[in-house]
mmCIF file with all atom_site columns, C-alpha atoms in Angstrom:
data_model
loop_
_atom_site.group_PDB
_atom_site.id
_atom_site.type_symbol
_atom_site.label_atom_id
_atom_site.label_alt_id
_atom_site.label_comp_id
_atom_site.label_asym_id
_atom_site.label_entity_id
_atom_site.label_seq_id
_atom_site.pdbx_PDB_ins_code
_atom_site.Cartn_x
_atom_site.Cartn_y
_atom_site.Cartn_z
_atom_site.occupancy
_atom_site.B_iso_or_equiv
_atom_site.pdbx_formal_charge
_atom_site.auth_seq_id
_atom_site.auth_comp_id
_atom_site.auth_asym_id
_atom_site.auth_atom_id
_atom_site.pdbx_PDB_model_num
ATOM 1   C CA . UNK O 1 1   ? 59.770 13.433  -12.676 1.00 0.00 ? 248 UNK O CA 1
ATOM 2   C CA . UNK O 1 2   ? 60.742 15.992  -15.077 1.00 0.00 ? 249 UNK O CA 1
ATOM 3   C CA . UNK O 1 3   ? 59.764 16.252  -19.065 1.00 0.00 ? 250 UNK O CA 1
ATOM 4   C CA . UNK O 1 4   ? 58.574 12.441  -18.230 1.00 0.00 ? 251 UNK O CA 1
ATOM 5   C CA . UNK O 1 5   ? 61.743 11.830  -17.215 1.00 0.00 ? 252 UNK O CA 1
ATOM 6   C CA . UNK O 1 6   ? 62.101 10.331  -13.884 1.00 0.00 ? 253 UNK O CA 1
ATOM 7   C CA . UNK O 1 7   ? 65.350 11.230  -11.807 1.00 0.00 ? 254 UNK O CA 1
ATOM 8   C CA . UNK O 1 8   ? 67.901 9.700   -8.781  1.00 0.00 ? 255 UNK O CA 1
ATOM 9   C CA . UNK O 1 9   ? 65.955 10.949  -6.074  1.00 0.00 ? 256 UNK O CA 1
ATOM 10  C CA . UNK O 1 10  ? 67.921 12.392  -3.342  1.00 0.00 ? 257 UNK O CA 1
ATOM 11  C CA . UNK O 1 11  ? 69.491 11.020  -0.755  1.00 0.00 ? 258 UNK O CA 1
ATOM 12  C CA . UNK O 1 12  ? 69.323 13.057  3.083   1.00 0.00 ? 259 UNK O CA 1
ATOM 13  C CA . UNK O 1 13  ? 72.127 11.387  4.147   1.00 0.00 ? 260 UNK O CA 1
ATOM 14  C CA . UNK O 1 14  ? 76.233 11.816  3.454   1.00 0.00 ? 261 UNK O CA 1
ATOM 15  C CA . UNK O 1 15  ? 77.161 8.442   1.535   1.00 0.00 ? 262 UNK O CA 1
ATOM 16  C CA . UNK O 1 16  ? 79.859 7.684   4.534   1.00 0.00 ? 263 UNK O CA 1
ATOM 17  C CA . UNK O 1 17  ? 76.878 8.069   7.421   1.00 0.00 ? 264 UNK O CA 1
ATOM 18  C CA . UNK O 1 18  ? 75.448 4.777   7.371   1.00 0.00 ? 265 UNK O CA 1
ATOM 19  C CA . UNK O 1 19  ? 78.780 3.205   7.875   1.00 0.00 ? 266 UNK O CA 1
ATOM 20  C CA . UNK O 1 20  ? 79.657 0.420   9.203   1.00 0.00 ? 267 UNK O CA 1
ATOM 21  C CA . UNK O 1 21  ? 76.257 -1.203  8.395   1.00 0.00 ? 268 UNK O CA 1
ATOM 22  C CA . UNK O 1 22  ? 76.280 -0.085  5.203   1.00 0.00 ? 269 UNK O CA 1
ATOM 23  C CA . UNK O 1 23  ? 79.714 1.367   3.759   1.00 0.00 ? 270 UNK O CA 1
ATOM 24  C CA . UNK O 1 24  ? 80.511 4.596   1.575   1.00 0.00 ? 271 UNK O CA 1
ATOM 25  C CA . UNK O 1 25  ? 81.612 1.963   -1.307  1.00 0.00 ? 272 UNK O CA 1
ATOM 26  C CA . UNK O 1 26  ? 78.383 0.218   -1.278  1.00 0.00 ? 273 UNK O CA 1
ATOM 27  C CA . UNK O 1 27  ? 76.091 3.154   -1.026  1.00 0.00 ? 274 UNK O CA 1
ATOM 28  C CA . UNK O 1 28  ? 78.590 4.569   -4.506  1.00 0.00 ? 275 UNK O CA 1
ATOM 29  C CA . UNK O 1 29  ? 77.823 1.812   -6.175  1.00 0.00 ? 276 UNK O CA 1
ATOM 30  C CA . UNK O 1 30  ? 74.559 0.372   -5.064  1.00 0.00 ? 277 UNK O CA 1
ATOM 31  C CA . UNK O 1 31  ? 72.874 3.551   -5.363  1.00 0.00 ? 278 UNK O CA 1
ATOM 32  C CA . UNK O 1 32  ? 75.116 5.409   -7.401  1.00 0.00 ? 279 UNK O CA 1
ATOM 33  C CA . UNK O 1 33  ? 75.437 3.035   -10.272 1.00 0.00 ? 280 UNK O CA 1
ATOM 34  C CA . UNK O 1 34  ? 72.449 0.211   -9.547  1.00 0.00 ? 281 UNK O CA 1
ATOM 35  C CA . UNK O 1 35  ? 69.748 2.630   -9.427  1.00 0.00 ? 282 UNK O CA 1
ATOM 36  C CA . UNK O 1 36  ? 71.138 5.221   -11.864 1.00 0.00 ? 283 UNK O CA 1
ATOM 37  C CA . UNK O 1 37  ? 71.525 2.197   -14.746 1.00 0.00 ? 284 UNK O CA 1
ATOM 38  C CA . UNK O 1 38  ? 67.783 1.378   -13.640 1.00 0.00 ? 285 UNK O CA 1
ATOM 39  C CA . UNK O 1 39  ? 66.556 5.052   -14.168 1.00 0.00 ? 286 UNK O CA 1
ATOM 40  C CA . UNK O 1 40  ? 68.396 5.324   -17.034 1.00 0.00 ? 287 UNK O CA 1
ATOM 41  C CA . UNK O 1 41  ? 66.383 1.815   -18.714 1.00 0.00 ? 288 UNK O CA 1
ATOM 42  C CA . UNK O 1 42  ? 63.385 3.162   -17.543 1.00 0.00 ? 289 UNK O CA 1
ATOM 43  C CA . UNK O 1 43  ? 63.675 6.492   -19.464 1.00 0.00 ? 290 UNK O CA 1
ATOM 44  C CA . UNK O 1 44  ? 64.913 4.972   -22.045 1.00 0.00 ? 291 UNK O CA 1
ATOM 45  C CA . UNK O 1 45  ? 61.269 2.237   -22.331 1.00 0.00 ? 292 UNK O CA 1
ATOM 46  C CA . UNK O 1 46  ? 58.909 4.678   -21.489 1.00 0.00 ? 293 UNK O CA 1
ATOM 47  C CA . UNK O 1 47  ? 58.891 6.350   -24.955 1.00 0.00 ? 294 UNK O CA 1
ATOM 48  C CA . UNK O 1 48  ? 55.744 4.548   -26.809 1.00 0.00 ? 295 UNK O CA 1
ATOM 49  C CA . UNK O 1 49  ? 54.774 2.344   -23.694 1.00 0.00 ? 296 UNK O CA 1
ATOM 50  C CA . UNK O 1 50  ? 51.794 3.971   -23.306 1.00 0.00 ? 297 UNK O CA 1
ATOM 51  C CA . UNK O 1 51  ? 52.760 4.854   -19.540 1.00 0.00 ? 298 UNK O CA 1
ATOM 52  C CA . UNK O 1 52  ? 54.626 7.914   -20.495 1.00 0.00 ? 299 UNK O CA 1
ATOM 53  C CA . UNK O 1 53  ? 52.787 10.283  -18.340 1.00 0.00 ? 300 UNK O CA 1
ATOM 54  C CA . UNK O 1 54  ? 52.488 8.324   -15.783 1.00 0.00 ? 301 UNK O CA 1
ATOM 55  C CA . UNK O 1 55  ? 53.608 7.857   -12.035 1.00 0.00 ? 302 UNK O CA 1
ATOM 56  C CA . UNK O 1 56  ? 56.047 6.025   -10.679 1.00 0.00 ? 303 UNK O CA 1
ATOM 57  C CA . UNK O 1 57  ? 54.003 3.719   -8.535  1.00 0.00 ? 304 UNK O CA 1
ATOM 58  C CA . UNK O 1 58  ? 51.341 3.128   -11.640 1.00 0.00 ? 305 UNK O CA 1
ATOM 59  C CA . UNK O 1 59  ? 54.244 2.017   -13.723 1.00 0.00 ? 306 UNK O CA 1
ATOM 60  C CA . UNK O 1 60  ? 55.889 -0.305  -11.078 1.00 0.00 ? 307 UNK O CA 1
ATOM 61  C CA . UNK O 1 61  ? 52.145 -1.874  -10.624 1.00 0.00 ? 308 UNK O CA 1
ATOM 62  C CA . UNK O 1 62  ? 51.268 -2.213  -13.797 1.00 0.00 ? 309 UNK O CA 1
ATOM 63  C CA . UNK O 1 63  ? 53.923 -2.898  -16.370 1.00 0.00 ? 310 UNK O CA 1
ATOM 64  C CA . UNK O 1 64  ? 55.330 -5.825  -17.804 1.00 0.00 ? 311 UNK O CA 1
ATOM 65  C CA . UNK O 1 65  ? 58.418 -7.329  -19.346 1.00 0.00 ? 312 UNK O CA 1
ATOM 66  C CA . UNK O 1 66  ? 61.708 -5.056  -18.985 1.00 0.00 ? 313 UNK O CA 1
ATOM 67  C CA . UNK O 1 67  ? 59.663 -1.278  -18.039 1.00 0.00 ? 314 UNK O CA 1
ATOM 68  C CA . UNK O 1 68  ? 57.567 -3.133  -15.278 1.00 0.00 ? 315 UNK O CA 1
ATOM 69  C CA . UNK O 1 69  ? 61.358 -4.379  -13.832 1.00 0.00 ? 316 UNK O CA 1
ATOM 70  C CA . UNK O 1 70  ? 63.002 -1.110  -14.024 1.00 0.00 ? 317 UNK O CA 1
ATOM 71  C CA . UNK O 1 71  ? 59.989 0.213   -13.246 1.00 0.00 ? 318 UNK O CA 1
ATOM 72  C CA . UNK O 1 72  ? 60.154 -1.909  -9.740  1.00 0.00 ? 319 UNK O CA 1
ATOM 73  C CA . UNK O 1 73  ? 63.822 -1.813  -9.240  1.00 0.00 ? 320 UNK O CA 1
ATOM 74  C CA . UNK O 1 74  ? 62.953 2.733   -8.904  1.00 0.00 ? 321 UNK O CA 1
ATOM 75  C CA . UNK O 1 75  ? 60.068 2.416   -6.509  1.00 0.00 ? 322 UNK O CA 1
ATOM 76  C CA . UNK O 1 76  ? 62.034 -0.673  -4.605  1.00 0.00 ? 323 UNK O CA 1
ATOM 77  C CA . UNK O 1 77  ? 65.337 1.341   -4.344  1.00 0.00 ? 324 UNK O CA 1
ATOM 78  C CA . UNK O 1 78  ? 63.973 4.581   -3.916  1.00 0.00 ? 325 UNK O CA 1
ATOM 79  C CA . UNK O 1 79  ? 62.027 3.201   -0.954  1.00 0.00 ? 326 UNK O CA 1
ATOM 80  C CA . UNK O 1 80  ? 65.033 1.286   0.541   1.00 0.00 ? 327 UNK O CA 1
ATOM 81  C CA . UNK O 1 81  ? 67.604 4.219   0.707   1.00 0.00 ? 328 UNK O CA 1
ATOM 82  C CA . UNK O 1 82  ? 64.815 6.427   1.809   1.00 0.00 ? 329 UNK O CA 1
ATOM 83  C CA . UNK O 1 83  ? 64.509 4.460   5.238   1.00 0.00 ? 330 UNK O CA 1
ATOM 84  C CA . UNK O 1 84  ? 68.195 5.132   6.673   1.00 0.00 ? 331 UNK O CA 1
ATOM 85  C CA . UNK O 1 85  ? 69.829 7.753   8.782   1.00 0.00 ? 332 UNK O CA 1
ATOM 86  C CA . UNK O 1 86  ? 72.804 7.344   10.624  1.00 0.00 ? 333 UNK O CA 1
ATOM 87  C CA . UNK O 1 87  ? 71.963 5.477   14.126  1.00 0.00 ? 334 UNK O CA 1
ATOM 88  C CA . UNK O 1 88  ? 68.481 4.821   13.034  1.00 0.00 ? 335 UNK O CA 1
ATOM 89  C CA . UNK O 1 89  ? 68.125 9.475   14.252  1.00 0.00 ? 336 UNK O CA 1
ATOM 90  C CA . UNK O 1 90  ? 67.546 7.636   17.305  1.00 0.00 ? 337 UNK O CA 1
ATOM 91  C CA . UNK O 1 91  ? 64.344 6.627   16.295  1.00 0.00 ? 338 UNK O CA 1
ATOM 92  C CA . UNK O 1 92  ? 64.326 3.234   17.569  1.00 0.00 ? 339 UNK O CA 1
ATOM 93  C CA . UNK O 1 93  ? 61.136 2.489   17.393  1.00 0.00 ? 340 UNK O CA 1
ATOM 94  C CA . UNK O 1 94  ? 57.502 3.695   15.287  1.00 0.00 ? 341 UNK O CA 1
ATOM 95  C CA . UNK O 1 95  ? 54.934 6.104   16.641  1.00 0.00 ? 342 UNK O CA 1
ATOM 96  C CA . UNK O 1 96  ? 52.174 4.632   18.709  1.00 0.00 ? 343 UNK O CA 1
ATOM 97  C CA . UNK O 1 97  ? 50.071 4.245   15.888  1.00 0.00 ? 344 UNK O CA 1
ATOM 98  C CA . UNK O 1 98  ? 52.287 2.130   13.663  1.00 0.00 ? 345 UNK O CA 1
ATOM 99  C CA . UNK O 1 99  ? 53.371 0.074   17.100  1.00 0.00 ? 346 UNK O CA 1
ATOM 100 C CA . UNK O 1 100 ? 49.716 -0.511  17.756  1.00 0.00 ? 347 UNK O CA 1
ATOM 101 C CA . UNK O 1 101 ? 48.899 -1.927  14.221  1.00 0.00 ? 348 UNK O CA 1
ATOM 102 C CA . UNK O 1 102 ? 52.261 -3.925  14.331  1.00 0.00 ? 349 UNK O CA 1
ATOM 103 C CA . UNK O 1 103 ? 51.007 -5.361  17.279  1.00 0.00 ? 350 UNK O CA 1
ATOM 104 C CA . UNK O 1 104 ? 47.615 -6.664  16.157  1.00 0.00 ? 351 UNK O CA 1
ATOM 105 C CA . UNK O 1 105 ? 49.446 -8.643  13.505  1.00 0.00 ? 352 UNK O CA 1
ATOM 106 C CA . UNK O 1 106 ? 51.894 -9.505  15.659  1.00 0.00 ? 353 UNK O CA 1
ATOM 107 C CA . UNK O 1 107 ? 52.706 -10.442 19.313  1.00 0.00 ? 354 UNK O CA 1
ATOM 108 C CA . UNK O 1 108 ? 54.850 -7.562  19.503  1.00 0.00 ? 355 UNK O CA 1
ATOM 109 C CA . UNK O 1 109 ? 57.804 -5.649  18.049  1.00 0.00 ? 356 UNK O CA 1
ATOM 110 C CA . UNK O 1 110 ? 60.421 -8.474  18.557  1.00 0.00 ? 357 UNK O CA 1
ATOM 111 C CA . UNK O 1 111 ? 58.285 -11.002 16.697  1.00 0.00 ? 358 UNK O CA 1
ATOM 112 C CA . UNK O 1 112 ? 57.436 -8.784  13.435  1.00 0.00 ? 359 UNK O CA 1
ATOM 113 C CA . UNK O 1 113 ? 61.530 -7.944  13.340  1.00 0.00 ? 360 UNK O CA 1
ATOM 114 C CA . UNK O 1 114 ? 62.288 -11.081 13.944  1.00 0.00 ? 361 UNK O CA 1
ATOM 115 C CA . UNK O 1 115 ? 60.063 -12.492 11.349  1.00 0.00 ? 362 UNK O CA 1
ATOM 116 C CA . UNK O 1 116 ? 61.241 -9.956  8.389   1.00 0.00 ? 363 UNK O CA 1
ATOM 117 C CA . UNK O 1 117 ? 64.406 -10.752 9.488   1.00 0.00 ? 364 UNK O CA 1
ATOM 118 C CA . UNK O 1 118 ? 63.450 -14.519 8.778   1.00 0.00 ? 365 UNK O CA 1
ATOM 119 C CA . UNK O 1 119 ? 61.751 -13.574 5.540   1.00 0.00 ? 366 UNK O CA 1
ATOM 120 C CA . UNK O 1 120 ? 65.245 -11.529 3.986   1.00 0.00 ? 367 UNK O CA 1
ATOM 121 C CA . UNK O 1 121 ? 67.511 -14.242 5.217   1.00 0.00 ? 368 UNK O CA 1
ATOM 122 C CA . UNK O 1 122 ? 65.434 -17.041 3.767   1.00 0.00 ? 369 UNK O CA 1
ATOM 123 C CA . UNK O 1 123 ? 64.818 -15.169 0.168   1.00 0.00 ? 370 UNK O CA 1
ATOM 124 C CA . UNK O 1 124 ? 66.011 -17.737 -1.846  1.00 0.00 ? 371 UNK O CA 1
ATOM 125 C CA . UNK O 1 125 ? 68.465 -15.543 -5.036  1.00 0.00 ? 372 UNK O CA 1
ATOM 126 C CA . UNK O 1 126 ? 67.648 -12.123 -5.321  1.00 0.00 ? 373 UNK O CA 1
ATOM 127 C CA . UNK O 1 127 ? 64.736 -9.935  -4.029  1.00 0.00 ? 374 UNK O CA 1
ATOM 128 C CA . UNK O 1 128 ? 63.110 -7.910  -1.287  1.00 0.00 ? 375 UNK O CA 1
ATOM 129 C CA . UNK O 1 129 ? 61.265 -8.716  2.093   1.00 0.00 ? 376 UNK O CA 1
ATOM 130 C CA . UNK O 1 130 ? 58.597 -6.408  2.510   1.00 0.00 ? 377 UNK O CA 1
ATOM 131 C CA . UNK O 1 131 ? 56.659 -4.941  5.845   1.00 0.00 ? 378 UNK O CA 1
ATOM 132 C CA . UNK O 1 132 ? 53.215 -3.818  4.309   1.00 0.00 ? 379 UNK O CA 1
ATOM 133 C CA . UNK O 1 133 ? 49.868 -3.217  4.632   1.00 0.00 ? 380 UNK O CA 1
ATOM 134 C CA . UNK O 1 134 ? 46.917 -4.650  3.302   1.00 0.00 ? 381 UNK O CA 1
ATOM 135 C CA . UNK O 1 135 ? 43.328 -3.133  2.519   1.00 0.00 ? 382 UNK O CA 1
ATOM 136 C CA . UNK O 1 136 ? 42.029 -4.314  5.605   1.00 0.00 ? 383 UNK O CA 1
ATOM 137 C CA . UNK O 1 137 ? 44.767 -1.796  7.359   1.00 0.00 ? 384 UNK O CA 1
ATOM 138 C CA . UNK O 1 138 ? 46.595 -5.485  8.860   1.00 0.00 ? 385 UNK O CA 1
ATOM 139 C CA . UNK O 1 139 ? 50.519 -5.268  8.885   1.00 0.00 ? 386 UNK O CA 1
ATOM 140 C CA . UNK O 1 140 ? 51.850 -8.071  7.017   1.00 0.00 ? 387 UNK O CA 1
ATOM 141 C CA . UNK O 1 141 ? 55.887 -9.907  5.608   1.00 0.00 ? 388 UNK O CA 1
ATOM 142 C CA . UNK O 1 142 ? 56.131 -10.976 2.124   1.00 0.00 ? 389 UNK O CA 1
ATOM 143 C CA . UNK O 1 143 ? 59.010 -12.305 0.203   1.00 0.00 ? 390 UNK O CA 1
ATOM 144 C CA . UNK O 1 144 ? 59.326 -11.117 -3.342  1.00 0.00 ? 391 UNK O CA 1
ATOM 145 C CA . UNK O 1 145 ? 61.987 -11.902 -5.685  1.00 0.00 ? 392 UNK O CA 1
ATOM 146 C CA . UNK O 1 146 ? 63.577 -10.015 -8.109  1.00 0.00 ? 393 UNK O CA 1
ATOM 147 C CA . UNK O 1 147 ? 62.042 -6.826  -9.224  1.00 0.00 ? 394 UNK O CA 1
ATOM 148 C CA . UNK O 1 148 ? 58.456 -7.637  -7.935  1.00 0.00 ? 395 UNK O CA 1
ATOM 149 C CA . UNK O 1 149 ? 56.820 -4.956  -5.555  1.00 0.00 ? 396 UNK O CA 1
ATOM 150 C CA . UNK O 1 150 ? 53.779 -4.435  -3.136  1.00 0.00 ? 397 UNK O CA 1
ATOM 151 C CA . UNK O 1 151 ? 52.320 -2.622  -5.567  1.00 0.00 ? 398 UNK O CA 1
ATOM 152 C CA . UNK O 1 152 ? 52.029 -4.932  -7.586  1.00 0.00 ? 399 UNK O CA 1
ATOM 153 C CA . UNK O 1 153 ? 50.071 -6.904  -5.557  1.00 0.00 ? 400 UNK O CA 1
ATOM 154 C CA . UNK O 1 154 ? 47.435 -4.466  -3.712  1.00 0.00 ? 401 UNK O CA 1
ATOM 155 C CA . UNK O 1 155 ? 49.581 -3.874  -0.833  1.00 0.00 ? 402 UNK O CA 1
ATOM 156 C CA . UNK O 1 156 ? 51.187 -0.735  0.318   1.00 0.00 ? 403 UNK O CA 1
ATOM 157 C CA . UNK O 1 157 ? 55.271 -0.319  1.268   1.00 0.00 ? 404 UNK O CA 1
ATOM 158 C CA . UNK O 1 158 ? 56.401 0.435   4.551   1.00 0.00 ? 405 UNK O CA 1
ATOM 159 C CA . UNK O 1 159 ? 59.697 -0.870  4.869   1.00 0.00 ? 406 UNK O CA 1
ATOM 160 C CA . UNK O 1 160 ? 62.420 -3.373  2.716   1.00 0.00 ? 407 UNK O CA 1
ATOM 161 C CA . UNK O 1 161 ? 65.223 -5.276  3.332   1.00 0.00 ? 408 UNK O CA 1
ATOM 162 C CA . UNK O 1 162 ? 67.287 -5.682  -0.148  1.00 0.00 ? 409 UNK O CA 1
ATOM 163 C CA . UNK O 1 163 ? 69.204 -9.238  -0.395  1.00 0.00 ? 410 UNK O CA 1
ATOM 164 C CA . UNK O 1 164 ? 70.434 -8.734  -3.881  1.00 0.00 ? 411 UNK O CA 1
ATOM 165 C CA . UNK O 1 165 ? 74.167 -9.510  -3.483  1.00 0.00 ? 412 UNK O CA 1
ATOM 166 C CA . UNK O 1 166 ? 74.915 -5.896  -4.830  1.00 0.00 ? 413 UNK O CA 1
ATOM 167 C CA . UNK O 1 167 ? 73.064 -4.768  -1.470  1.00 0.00 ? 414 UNK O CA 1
ATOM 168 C CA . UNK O 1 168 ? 75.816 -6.359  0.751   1.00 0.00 ? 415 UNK O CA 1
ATOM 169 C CA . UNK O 1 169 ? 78.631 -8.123  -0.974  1.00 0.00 ? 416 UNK O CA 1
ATOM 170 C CA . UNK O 1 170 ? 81.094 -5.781  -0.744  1.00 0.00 ? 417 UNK O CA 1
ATOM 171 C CA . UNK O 1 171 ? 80.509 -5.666  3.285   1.00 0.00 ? 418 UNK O CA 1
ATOM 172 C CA . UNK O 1 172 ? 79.336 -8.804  4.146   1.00 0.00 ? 419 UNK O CA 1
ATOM 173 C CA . UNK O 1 173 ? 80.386 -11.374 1.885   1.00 0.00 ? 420 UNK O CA 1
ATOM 174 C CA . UNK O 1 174 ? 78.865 -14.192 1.804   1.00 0.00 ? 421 UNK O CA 1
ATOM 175 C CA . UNK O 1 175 ? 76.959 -13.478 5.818   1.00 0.00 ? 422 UNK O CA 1
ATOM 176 C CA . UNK O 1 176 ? 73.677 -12.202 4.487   1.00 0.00 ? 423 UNK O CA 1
ATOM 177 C CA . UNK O 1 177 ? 72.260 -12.882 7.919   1.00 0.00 ? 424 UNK O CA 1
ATOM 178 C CA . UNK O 1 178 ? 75.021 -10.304 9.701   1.00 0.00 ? 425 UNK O CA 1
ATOM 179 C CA . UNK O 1 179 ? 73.869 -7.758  6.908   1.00 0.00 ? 426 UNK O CA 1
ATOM 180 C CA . UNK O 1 180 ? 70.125 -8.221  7.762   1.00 0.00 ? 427 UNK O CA 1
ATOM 181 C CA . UNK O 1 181 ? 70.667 -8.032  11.652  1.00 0.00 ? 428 UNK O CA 1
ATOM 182 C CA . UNK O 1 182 ? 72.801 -4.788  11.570  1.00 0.00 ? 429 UNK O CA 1
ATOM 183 C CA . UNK O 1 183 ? 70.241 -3.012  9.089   1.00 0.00 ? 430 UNK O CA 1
ATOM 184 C CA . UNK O 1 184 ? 67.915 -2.675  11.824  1.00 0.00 ? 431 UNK O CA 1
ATOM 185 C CA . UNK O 1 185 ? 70.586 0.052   13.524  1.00 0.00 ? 432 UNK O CA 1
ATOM 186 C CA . UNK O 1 186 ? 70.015 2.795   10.890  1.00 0.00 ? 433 UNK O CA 1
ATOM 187 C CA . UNK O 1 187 ? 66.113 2.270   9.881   1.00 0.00 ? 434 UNK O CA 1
ATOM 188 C CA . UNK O 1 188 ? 64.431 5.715   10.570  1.00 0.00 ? 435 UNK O CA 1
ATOM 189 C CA . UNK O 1 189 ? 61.463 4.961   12.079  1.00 0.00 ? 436 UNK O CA 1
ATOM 190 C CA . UNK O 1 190 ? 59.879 8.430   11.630  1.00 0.00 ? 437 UNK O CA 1
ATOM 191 C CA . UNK O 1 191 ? 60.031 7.255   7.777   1.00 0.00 ? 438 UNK O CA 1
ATOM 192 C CA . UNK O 1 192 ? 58.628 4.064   8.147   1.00 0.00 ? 439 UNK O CA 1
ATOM 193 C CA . UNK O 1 193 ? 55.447 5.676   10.528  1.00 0.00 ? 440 UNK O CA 1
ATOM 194 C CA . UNK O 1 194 ? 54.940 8.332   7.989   1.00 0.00 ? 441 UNK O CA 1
ATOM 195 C CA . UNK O 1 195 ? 54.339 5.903   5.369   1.00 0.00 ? 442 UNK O CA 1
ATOM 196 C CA . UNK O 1 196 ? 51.740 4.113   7.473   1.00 0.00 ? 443 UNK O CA 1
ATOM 197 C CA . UNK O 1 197 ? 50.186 7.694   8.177   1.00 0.00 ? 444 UNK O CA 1
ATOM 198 C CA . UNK O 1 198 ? 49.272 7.834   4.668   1.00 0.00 ? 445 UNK O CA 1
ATOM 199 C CA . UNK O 1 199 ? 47.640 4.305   4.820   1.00 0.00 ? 446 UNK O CA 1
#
């Protein structure tokens, strides 16, 4: 954030290098023009909101009406694009640590993939299926439509699967299942176990 302003945050990754999972014209305009118009709404609320020096994630847990949306729609994005690399960086699977905890809330790695890929396909409309953590430290899948977050409900981010239409359309179609299935080739797992790290 700069002068209160908050900013596209970068991506480390060419907007081709995800391709074919997720193609150079969907990155353009998905991140490119979805996330920029949300940045842009939420500098444009923040003046008199009484959040205006605050962060990100307090905003996106806290606010209502259209600044708690736009407010979501930042963290939710900013998350989701940050958890690519081309191929995954052949990190195909989380540290020891994050397998471990994955695998007292789960049978094992298979199941909890399996089951957020279960929880993106079956979103009904628009929204976000979620890998978090709770306060006890136990891994857990939510569904969450729209612009809602973890946040907003005492749990912490680790990974997302977008199904709003703008997330896939222009590959997939219609075959939101194919979409969710091939995502799993380019998540970075050294992202996702960092983010547990901090848990």
């Amino acid at each position: 954030m700069d002068n209160n302003k908050f900013t596209m945050p970068e991506l480390c990754y060419e907007t081709d290098a995800l391709a074919p999972v997720i193609s150079e014209e969907t990155i353009d305009l998905h991140y490119g023009k979805h996330l920029q118009t949300y940045i842009d709404n939420l500098n444009r609320l923040l003046p008199g909101s009484g959040f205006e020096n605050k962060p990100l994630e307090e905003i996106a847990a806290k606010a209502d009406g259209p600044l708690g949306n736009n407010a979501g729609q930042v963290l939710n994005h900013s998350l989701y694009f940050a958890q690519f690399c081309p191929n995954g960086g052949n990190t195909t699977r989380p540290s020891d640590c994050l397998r471990r905890r994955i695998e007292m809330s789960f049978s094992n790695m298979d199941e909890m993939c399996s089951k957020l890929s279960e929880a993106a396909i079956g979103l009904f409309g628009s929204g976000w299926a979620w890998l978090t953590i709770n306060d006890n430290g136990n891994i857990e899948i939510h569904q969450m439509p729209n612009a809602d977050n973890p946040l907003r409900h005492g749990l912490y981010p680790l990974m997302t699967i977008d199904v709003w239409e703008h997330a896939y359309y222009l590959d997939y179609q219609n075959r939101r299942a194919e979409h969710v299935r091939n995502i799993w080739e380019i998540i970075n797992w050294n992202v996702i176990s960092e983010r547990a790290r901090k848990c």
